[in-house]
Each structure stands twice: as structure tokens, then as C-alpha cells.
mmCIF file of C-alpha atoms in Angstrom:
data_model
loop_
_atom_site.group_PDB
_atom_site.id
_atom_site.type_symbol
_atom_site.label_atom_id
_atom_site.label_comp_id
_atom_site.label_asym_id
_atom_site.label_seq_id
_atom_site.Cartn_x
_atom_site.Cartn_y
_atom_site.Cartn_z
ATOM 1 C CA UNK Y 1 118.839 132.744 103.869
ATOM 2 C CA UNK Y 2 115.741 131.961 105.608
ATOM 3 C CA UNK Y 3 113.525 134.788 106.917
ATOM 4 C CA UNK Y 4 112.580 135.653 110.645
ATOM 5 C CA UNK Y 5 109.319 134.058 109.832
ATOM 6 C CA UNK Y 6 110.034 130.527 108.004
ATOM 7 C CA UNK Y 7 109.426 127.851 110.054
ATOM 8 C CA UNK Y 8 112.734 125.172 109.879
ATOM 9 C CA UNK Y 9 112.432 122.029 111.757
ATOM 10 C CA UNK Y 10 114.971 122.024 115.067
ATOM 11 C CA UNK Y 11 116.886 119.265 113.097
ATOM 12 C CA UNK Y 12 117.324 120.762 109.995
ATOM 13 C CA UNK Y 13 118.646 123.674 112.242
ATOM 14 C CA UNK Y 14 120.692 121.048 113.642
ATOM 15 C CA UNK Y 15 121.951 120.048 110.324
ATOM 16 C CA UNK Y 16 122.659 122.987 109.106
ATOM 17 C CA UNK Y 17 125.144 124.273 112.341
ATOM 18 C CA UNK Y 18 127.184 121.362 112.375
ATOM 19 C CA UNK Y 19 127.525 120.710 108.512
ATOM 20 C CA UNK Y 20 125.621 123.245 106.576
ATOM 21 C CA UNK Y 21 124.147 120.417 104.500
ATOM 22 C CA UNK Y 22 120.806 118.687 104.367
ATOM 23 C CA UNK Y 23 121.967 115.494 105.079
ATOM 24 C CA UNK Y 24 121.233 113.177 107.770
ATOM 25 C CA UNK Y 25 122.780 112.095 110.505
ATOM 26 C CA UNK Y 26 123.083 108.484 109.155
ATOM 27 C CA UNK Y 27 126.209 106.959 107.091
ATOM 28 C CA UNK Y 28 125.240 106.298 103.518
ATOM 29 C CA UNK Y 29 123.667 102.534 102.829
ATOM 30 C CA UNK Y 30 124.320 102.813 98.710
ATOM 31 C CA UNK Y 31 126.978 100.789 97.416
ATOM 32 C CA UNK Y 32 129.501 103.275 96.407
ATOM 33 C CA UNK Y 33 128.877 103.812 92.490
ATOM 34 C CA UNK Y 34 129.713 107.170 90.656
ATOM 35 C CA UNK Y 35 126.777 106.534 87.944
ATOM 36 C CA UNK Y 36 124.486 106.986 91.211
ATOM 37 C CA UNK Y 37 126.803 109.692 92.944
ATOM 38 C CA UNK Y 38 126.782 112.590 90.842
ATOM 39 C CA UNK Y 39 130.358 114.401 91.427
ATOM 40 C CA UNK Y 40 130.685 116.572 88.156
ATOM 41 C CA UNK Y 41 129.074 118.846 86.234
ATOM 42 C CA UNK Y 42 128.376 116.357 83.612
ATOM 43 C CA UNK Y 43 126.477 113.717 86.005
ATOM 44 C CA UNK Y 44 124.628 116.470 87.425
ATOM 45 C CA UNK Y 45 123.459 118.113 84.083
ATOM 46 C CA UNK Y 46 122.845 114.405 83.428
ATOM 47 C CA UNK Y 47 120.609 113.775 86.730
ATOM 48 C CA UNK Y 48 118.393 116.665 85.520
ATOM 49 C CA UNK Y 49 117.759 115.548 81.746
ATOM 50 C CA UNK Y 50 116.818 112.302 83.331
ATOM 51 C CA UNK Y 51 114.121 113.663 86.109
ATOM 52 C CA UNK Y 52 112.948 115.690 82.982
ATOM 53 C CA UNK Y 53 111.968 112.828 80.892
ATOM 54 C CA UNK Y 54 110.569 111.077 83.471
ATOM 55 C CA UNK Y 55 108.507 113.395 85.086
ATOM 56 C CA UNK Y 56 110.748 113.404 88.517
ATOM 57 C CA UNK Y 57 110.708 116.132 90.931
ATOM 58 C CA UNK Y 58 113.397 116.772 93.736
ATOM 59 C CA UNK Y 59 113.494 119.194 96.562
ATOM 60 C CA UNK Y 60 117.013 118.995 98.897
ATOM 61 C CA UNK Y 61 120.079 119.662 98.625
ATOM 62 C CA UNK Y 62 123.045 117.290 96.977
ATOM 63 C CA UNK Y 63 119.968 114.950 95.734
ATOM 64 C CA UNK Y 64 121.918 111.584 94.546
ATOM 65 C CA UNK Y 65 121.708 110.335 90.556
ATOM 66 C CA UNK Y 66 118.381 108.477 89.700
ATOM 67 C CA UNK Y 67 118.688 105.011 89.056
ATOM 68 C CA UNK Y 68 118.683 103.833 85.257
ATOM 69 C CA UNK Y 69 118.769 100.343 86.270
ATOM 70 C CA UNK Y 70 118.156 97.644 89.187
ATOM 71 C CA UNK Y 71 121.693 95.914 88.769
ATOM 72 C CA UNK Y 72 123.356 99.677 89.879
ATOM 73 C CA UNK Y 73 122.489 98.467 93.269
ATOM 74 C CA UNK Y 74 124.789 95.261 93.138
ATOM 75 C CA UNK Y 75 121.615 93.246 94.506
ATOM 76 C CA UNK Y 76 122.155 89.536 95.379
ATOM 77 C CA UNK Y 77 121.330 87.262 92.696
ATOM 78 C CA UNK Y 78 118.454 86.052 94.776
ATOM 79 C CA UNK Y 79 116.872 89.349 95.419
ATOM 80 C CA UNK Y 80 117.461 89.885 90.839
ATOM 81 C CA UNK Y 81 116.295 86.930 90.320
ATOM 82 C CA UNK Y 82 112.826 87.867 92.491
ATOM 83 C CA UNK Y 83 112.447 91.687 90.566
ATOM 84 C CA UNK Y 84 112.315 89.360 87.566
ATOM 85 C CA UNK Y 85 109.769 87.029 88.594
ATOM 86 C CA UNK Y 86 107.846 90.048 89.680
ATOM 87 C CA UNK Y 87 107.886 91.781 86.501
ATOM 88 C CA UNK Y 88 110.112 94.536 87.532
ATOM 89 C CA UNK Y 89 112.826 94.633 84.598
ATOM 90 C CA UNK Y 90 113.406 98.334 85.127
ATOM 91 C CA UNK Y 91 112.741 101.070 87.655
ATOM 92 C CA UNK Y 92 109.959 102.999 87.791
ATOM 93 C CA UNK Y 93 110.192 106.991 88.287
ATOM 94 C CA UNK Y 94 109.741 106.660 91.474
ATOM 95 C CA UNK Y 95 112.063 103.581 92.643
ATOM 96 C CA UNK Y 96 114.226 105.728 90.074
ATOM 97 C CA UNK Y 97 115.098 108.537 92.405
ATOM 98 C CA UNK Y 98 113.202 107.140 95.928
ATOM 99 C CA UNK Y 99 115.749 104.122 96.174
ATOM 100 C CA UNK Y 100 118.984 106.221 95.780
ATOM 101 C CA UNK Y 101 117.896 108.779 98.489
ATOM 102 C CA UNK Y 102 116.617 106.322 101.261
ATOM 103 C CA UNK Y 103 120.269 104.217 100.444
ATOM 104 C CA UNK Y 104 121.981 107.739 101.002
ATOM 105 C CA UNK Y 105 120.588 108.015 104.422
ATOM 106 C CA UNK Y 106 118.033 110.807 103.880
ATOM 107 C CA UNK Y 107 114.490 111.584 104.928
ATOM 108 C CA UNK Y 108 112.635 111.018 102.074
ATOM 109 C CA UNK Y 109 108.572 111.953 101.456
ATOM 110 C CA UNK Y 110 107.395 110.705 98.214
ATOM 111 C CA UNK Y 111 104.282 111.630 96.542
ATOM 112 C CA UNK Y 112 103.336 109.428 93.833
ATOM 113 C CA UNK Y 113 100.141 108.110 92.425
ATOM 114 C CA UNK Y 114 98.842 104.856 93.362
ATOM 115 C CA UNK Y 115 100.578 101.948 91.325
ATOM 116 C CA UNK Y 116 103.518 103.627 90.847
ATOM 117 C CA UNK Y 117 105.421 101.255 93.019
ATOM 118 C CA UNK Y 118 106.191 103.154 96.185
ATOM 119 C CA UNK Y 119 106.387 100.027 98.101
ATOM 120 C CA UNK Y 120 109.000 98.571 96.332
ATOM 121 C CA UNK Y 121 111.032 101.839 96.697
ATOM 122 C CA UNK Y 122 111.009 101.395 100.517
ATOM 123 C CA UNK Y 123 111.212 97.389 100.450
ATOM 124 C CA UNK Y 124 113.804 97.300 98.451
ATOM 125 C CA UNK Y 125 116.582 99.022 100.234
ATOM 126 C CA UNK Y 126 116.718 96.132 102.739
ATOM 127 C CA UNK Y 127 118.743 94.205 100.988
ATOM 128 C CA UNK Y 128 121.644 96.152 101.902
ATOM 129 C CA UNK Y 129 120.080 97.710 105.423
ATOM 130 C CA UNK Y 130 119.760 94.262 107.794
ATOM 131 C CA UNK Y 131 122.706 93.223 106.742
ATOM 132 C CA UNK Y 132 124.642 95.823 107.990
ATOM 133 C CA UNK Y 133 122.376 96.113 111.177
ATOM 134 C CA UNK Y 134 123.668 94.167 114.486
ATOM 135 C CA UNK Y 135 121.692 91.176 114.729
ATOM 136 C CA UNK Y 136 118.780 91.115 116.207
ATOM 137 C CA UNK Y 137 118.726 89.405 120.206
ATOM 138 C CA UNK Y 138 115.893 87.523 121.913
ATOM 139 C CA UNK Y 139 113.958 89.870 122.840
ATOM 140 C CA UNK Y 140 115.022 92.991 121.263
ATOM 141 C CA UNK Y 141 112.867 94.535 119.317
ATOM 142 C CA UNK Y 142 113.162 95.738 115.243
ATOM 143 C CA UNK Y 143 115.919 97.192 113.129
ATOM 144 C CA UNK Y 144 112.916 98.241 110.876
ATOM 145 C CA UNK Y 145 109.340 99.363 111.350
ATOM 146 C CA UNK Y 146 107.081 99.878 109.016
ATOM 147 C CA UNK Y 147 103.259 101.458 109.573
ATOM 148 C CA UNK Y 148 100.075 101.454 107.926
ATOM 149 C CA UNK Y 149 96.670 103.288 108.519
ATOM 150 C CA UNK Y 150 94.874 100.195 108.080
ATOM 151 C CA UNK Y 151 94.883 96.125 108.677
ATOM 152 C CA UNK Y 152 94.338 95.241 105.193
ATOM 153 C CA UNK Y 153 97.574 97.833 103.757
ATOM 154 C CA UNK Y 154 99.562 96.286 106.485
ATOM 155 C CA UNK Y 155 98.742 92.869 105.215
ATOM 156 C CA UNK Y 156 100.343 93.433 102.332
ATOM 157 C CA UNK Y 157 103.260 95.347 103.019
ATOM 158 C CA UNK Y 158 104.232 92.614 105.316
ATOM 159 C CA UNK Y 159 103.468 89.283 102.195
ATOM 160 C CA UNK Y 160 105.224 91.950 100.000
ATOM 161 C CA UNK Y 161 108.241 92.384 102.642
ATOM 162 C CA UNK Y 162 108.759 89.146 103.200
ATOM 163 C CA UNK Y 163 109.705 88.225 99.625
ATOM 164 C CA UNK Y 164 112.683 90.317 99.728
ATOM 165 C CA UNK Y 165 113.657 89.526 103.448
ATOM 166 C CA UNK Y 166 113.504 85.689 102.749
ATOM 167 C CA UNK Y 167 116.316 85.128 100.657
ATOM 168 C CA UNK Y 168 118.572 87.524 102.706
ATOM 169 C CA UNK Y 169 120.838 85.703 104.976
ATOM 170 C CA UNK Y 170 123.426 87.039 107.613
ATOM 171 C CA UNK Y 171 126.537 84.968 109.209
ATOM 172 C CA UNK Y 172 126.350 84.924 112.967
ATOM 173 C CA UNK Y 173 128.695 82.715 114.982
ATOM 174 C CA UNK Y 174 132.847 82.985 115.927
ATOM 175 C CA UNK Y 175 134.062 84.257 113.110
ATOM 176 C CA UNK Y 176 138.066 83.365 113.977
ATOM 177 C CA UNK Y 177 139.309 80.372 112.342
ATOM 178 C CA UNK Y 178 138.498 77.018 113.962
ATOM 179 C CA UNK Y 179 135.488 78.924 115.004
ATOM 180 C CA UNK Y 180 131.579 78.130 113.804
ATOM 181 C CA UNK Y 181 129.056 80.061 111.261
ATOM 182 C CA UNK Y 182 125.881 79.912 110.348
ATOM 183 C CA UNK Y 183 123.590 81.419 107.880
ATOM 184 C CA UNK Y 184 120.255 82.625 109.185
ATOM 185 C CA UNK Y 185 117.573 84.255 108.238
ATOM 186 C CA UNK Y 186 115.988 87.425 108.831
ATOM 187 C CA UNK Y 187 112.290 88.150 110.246
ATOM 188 C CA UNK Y 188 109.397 89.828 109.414
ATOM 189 C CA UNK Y 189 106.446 90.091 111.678
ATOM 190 C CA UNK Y 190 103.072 91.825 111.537
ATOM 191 C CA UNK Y 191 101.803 93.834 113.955
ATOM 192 C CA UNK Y 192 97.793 94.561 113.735
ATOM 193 C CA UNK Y 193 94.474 93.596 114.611
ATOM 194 C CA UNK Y 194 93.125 89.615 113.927
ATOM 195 C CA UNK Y 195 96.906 88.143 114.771
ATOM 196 C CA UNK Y 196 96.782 86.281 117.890
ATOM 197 C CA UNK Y 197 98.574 88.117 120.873
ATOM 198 C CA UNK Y 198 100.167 84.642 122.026
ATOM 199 C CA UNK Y 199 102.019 84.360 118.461
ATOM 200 C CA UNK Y 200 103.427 87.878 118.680
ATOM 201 C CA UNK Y 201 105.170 87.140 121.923
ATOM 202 C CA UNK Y 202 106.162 84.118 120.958
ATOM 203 C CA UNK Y 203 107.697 86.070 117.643
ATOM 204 C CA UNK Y 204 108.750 88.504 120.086
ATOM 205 C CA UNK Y 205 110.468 86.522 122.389
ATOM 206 C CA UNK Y 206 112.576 84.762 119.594
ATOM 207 C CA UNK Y 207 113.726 88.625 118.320
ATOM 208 C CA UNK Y 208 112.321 90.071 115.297
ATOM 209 C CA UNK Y 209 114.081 92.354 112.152
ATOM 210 C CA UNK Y 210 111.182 93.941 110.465
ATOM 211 C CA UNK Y 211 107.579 94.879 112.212
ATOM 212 C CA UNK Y 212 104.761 95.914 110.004
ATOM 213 C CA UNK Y 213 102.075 97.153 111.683
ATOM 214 C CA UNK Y 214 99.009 99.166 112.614
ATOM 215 C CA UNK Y 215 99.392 101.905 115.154
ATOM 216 C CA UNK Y 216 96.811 100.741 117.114
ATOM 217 C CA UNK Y 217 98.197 97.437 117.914
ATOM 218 C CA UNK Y 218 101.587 98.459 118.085
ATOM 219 C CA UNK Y 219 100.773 101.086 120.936
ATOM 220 C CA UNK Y 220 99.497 98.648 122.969
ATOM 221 C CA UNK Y 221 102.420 96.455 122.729
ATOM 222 C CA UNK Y 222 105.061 99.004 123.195
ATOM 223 C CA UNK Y 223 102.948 100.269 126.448
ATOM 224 C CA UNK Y 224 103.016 97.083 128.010
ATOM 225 C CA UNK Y 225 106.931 97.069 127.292
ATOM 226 C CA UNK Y 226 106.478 93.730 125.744
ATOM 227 C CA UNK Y 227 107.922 95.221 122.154
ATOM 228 C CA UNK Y 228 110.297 97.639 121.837
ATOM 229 C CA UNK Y 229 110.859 100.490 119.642
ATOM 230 C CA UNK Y 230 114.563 101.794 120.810
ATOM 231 C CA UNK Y 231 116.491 99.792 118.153
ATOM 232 C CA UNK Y 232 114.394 101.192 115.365
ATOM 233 C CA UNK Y 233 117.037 102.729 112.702
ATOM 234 C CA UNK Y 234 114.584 102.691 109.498
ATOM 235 C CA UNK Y 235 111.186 104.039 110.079
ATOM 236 C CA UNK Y 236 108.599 103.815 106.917
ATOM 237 C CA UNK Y 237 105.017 105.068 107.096
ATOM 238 C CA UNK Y 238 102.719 104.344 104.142
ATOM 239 C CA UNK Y 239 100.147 106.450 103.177
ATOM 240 C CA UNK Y 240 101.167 109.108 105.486
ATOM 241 C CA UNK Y 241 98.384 111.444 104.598
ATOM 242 C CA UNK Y 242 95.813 109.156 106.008
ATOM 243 C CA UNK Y 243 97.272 109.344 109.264
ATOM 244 C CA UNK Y 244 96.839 112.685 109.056
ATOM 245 C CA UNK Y 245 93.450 112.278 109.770
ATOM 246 C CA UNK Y 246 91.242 111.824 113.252
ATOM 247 C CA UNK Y 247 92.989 109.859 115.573
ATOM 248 C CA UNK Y 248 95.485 108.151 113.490
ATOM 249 C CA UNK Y 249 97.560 111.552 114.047
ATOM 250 C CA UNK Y 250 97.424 111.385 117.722
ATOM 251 C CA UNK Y 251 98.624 107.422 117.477
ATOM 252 C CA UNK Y 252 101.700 108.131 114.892
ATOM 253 C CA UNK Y 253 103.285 110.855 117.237
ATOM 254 C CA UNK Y 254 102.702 108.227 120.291
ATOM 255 C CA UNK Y 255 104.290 105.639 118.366
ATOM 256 C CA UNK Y 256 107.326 108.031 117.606
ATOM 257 C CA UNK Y 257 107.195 108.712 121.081
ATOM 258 C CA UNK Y 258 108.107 105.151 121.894
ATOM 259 C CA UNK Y 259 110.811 105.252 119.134
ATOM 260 C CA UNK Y 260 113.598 106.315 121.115
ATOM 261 C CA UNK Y 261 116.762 105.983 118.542
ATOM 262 C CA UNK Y 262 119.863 104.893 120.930
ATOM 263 C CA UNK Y 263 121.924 104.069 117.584
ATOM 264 C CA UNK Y 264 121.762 105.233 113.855
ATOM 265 C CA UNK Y 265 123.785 103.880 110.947
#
């Protein structure tokens, strides 16, 4: 029981009055696997032996299994096919336990050491997000939105997003029989200083999936009304300590400002 003086966030209060649990208000992404959902005794004892050997921490409630391999996550070949061409033939201690909670739904901080491969933790789950999101319209703006502190970070997330986002497709069309479908593709577009403001509303206009981007730039779209945050569902900020510093605080909370949820899976 928490005392008179802890500070709990109004949402955990939230939480906790209409379920009692930490979980979030969001239906779970994971594919449904019992290795990763630990229901007994055994799996849990299990869960903790494995964040022992490999130096994992947890705080929450319910935490799900840590991964012991990529194939749990009944990827699409493509997206297997890319980890291995990438190098990644198993999970790192952080894509270990990181993956299963953002799949589950939760609000996940992760501390980790440079290299560790953070950004494939948050990348990753994707594959199974956008194509479970409505597709995107003309105009409308991202599913998913993911911020960095600087041009250069956001660079990369975005070359590094796009890998996995390129070989996803989704079926859009009259799905009755005599009716048509077609495969498209999903897109990723960066947000941020040096990209032409005529090829972001051209991006813009066409719909996008995924935004990377800089505060800074993204603020000034989202004030004009010319992108918009309201369809966001999967929010990702990297290096959140940095924007913890000078302005870059005052521009996160004005970009969450803007993020008006009207729909979460």
C-alpha cells in the first residue's frame, strides 16, 4: 500500500481502480505463446533464472517471459531472413525482455548501455503493430512516431526503420469474393531539419505509417495543422534522458500535447 506521501501517476491510479493491475489500457500485440506468457509457477521461476544469467532487471507487475529466441515471435520470413543478414541470430538482454513487454501493450523505459541494441527492441515490434493498425488515409497522419534529440540519431532510426517496414505488406481493397486486393506497402518518413518542407507535404498528403523525427521540426508541422498527431497509438522516444535537458523538455511535453490519442489498440 502506497503511503500518503508517494507520488503515483493519475494513470497508474487509473489502472489500479478499474483493474488493480499495472497494465495498460491497450490489447496485447504478442502472438499468443505460453513460452513468452508465463502462467505457472514453473515459467515464472523460469523467467527469473533467465533475467539472472543475463543480467536483466524488471520492475512491474505480471512482467511477460524473456525471449530465448527471435522465431518465438512467429516473424515473417522476410523480416527472419533480414535479423540474419544483420547479424542478429539471437536476442540480446535487452530485445530479450524489451520486445515481450512493448508486444504486451505496456509502457516500457529501458536503460541499457549504448550498443546493446535498444533500437531493434522498439523497431522490431512493428512487424506485428501496422498490420493490425487501420490503414493509413491521405492525409492522416502516423500510426507510429518515433523522436530523437538530434538530426543525426533521427537519421538513423528512420534507414534502420525502414528495413523492417519495407518488406511488410498489408491487403487493402473489397475483401468479398469477386471483389479486388492489393498488397501495399507501408511508410516511413522523417521528420527533422535539412529535409525539404515541399517533400514532407507531398509525403504527407499521400498518408504516412511511421514518422521519425526531431521535436523541433515536428512542432512546427503539427502547429500549422499540416501533420497530425491524433492517430498516434505507438509513441517511442530515444534517448529520453537527453530531452531531459534545456529546451528539448519544454518541446517533448508540446509534442505530447499535440498527441491527442482518439483510439488505442
Amino acid at each position: 500500500m502506497a503511503s500518503s506521501s508517494e507520488f503515483i501517476p493519475l494513470r497508474k491510479k487509473q489502472k489500479r481502480a478499474s483493474t488493480g493491475l499495472e497494465d495498460n489500457f491497450v490489447s496485447s500485440y504478442m502472438p499468443k505463446n505460453p513460452a513468452i506468457h508465463p502462467s505457472s509457477q514453473d515459467l515464472l521461476e523460469k523467467a527469473v533464472e533467465c533475467r539472472l544469467s543475463h543480467g536483466i532487471e524488471v520492475k512491474g507487475e505480471r512482467c511477460p517471459m524473456p525471449l530465448s529466441r527471435f522465431d518465438e515471435l512467429h516473424l515473417p520470413a522476410s523480416t527472419m531472413a533480414l535479423l540474419h543478414s544483420l547479424g542478429y541470430e539471437h536476442p540480446t538482454p535487452v530485445q530479450m525482455q524489451a520486445i515481450p513487454c512493448i508486444l504486451g501493450g505496456r509502457d516500457v523505459i529501458v536503460l541499457a548501455e549504448t550498443g546493446s541494441g535498444k533500437t531493434l527492441s522498439y523497431c522490431l515490434p512493428l512487424c506485428h503493430m501496422l498490420p493490425l493498425f487501420p490503414p493509413t488515409l491521405p492525409g492522416e497522419g502516423p500510426r507510429v512516431l518515433m523522436m530523437a534529440p538530434t538530426r543525426e540519431l533521427a537519421q538513423q532510426i528512420s534507414i534502420y526503420c525502414k528495413q523492417f517496414v519495407a518488406g511488410l505488406r498489408r491487403q487493402t481493397g473489397d475483401p468479398n469474393p469477386g471483389g479486388t486486393l492489393t498488397k501495399t506497402s507501408y511508410s516511413t518518413l522523417l521528420v527533422c531539419g535539412g529535409v525539404p518542407k515541399k517533400d514532407l507535404l507531398t509525403e504527407i498528403e499521400k498518408g504516412v505509417d511511421v514518422v521519425v523525427a526531431t521535436p523541433g521540426r515536428l512542432l512546427h508541422l503539427s502547429g500549422e495543422e499540416t501533420l497530425s498527431l491524433d492517430q498516434v497509438a505507438y509513441l517511442v522516444v530515444d534517448e529520453a534522458d537527453r530531452f531531459m535537458q534545456g529546451s528539448l523538455e519544454d518541446e517533448l511535453r508540446k509534442v505530447c500535447e499535440y498527441r491527442f490519442i482518439t483510439h488505442r489498440h
